[in-house]
mmCIF file with all atom_site columns, C-alpha atoms in Angstrom:
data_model
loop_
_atom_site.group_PDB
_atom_site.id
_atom_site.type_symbol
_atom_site.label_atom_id
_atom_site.label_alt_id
_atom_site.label_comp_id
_atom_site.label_asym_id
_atom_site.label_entity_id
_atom_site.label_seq_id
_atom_site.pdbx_PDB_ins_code
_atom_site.Cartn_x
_atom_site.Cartn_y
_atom_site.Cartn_z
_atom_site.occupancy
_atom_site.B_iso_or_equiv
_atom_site.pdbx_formal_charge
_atom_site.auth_seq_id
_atom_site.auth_comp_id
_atom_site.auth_asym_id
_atom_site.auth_atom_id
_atom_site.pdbx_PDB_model_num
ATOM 1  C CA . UNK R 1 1  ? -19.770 231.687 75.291 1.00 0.00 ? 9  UNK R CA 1
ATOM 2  C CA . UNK R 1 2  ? -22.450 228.952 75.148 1.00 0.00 ? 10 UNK R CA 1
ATOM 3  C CA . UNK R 1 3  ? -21.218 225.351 76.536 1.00 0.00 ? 11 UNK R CA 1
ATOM 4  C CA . UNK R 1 4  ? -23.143 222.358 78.008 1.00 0.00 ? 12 UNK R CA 1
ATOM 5  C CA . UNK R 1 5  ? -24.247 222.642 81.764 1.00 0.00 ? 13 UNK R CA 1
ATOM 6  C CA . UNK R 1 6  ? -22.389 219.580 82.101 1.00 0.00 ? 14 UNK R CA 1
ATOM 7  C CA . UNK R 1 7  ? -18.972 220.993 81.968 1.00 0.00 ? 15 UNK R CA 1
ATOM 8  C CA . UNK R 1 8  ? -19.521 222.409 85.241 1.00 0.00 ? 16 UNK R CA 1
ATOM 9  C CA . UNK R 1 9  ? -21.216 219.497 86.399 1.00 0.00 ? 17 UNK R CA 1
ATOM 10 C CA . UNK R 1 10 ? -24.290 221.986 87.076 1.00 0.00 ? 18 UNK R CA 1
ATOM 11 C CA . UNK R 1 11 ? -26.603 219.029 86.529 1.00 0.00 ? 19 UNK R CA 1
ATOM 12 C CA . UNK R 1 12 ? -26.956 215.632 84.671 1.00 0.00 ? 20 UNK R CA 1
ATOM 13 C CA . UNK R 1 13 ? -29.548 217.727 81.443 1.00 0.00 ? 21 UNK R CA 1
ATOM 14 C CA . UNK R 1 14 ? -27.584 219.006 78.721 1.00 0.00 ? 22 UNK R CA 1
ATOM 15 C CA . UNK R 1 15 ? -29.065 222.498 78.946 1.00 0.00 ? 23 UNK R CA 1
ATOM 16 C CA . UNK R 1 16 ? -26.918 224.904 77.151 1.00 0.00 ? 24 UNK R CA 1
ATOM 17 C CA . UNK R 1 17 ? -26.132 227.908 79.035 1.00 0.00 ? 25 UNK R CA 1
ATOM 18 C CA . UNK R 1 18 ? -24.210 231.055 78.740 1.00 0.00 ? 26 UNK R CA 1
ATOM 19 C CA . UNK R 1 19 ? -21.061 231.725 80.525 1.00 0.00 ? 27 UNK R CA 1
ATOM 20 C CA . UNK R 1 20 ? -17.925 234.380 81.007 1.00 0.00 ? 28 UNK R CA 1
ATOM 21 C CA . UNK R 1 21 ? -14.352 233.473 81.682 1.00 0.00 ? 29 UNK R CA 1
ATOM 22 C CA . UNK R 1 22 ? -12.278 236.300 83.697 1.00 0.00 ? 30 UNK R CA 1
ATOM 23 C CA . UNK R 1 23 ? -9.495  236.037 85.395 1.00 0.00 ? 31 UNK R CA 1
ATOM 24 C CA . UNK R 1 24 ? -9.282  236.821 89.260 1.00 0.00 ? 32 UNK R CA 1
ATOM 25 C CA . UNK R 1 25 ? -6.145  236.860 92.220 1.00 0.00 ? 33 UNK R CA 1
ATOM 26 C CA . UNK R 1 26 ? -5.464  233.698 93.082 1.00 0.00 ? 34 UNK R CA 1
ATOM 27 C CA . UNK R 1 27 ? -5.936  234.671 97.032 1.00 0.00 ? 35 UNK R CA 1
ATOM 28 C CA . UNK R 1 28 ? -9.850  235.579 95.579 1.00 0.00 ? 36 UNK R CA 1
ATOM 29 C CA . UNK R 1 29 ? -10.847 232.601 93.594 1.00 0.00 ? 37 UNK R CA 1
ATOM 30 C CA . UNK R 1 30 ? -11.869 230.442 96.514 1.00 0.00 ? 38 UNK R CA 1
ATOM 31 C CA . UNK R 1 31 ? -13.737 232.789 97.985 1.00 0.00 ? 39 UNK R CA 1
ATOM 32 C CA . UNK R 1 32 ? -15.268 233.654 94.815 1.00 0.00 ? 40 UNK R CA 1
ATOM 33 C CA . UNK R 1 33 ? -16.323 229.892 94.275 1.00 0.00 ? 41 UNK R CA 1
ATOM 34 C CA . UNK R 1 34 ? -18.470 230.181 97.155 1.00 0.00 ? 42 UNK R CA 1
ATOM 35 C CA . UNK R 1 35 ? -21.156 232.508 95.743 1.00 0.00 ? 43 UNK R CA 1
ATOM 36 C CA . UNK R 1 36 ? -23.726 230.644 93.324 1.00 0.00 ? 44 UNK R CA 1
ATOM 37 C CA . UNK R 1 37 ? -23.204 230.863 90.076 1.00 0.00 ? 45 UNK R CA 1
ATOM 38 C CA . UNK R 1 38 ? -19.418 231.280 90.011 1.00 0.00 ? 46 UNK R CA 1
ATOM 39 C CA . UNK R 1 39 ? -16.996 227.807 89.162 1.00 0.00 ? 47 UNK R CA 1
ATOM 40 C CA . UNK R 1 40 ? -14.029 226.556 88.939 1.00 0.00 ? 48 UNK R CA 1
ATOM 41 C CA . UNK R 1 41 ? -12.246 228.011 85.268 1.00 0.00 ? 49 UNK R CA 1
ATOM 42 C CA . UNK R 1 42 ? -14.245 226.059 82.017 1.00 0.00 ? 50 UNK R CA 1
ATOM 43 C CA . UNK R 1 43 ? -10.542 225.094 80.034 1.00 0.00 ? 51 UNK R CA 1
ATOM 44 C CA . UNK R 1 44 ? -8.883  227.389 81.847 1.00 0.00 ? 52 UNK R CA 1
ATOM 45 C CA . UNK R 1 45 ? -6.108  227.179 84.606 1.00 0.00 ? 53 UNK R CA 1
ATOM 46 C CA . UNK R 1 46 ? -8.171  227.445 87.733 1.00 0.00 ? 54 UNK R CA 1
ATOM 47 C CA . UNK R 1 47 ? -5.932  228.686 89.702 1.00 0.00 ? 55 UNK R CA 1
ATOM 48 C CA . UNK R 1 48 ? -6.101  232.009 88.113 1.00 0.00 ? 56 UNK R CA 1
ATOM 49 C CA . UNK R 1 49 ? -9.469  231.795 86.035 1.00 0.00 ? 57 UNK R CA 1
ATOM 50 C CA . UNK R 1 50 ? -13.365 231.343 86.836 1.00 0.00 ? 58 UNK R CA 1
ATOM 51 C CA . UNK R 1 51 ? -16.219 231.181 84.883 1.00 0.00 ? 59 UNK R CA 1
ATOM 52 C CA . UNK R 1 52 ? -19.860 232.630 85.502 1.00 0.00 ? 60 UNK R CA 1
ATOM 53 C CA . UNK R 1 53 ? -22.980 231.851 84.194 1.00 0.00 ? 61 UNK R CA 1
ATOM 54 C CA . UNK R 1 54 ? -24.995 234.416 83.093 1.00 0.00 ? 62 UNK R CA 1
ATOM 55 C CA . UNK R 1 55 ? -27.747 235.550 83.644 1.00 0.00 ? 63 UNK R CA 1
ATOM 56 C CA . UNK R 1 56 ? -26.851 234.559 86.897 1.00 0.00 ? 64 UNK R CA 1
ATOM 57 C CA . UNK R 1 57 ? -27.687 235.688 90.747 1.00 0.00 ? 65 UNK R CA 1
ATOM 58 C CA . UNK R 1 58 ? -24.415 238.278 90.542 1.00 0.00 ? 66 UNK R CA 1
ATOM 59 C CA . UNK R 1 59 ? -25.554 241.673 90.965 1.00 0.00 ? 67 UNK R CA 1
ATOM 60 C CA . UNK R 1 60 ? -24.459 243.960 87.535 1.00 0.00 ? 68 UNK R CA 1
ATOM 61 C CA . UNK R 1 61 ? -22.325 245.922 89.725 1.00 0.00 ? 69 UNK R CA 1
ATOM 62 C CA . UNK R 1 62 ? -20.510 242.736 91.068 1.00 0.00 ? 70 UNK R CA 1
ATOM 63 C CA . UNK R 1 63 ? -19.982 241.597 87.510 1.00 0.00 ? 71 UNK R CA 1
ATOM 64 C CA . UNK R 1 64 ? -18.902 244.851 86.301 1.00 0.00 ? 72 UNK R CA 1
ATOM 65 C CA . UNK R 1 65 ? -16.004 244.737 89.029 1.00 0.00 ? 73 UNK R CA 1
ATOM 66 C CA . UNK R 1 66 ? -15.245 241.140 87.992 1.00 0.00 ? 74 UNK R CA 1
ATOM 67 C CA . UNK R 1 67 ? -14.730 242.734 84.665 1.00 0.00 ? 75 UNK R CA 1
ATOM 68 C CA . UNK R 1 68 ? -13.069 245.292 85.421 1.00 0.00 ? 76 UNK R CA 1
ATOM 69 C CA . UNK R 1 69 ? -10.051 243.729 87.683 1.00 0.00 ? 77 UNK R CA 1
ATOM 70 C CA . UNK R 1 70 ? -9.806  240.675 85.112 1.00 0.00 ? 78 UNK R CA 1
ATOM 71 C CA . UNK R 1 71 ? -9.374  243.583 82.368 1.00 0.00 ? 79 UNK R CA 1
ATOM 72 C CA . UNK R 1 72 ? -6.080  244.821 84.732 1.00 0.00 ? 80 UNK R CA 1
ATOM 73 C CA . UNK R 1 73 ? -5.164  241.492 85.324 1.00 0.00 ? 81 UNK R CA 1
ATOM 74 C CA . UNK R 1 74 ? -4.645  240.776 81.342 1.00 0.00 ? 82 UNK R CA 1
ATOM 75 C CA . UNK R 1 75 ? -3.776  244.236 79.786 1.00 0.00 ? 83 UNK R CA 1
#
């Protein structure tokens, strides 16, 4: 999904960047908001969801677990 950089008050430019919405455990997503490029859920309840811009500084193997354990959490 494509959105404005300043939805997650990345900056004050309206650059439009790419981003992913997955759902995580609740007991992960602070620690998860720690690493760069990982925020608070974009229209999403953040307690549950975060959002990632991509390309970002996530390996592919960190994203692919991301993936994988918001694909359990919603199936």
């Amino acid at each position: 999904m494509c959105i404005s950089s300043k939805k997650l008050e990345i900056n004050k430019n309206e650059e439009v960047i790419n981003i992913i919405n997955l759902k995580a455990p609740p007991e992960l997503i602070g620690s998860l908001r720690l690493k760069d490029d990982i925020y608070p859920a974009y229209h999403m309840n953040k307690e549950h969801w975060i959002t990632i811009k991509l390309p970002g500084r996530l390996t592919d193997d960190e994203l692919k677990e991301l993936i994988e354990d918001s694909y359990r959490l919603t199936a």
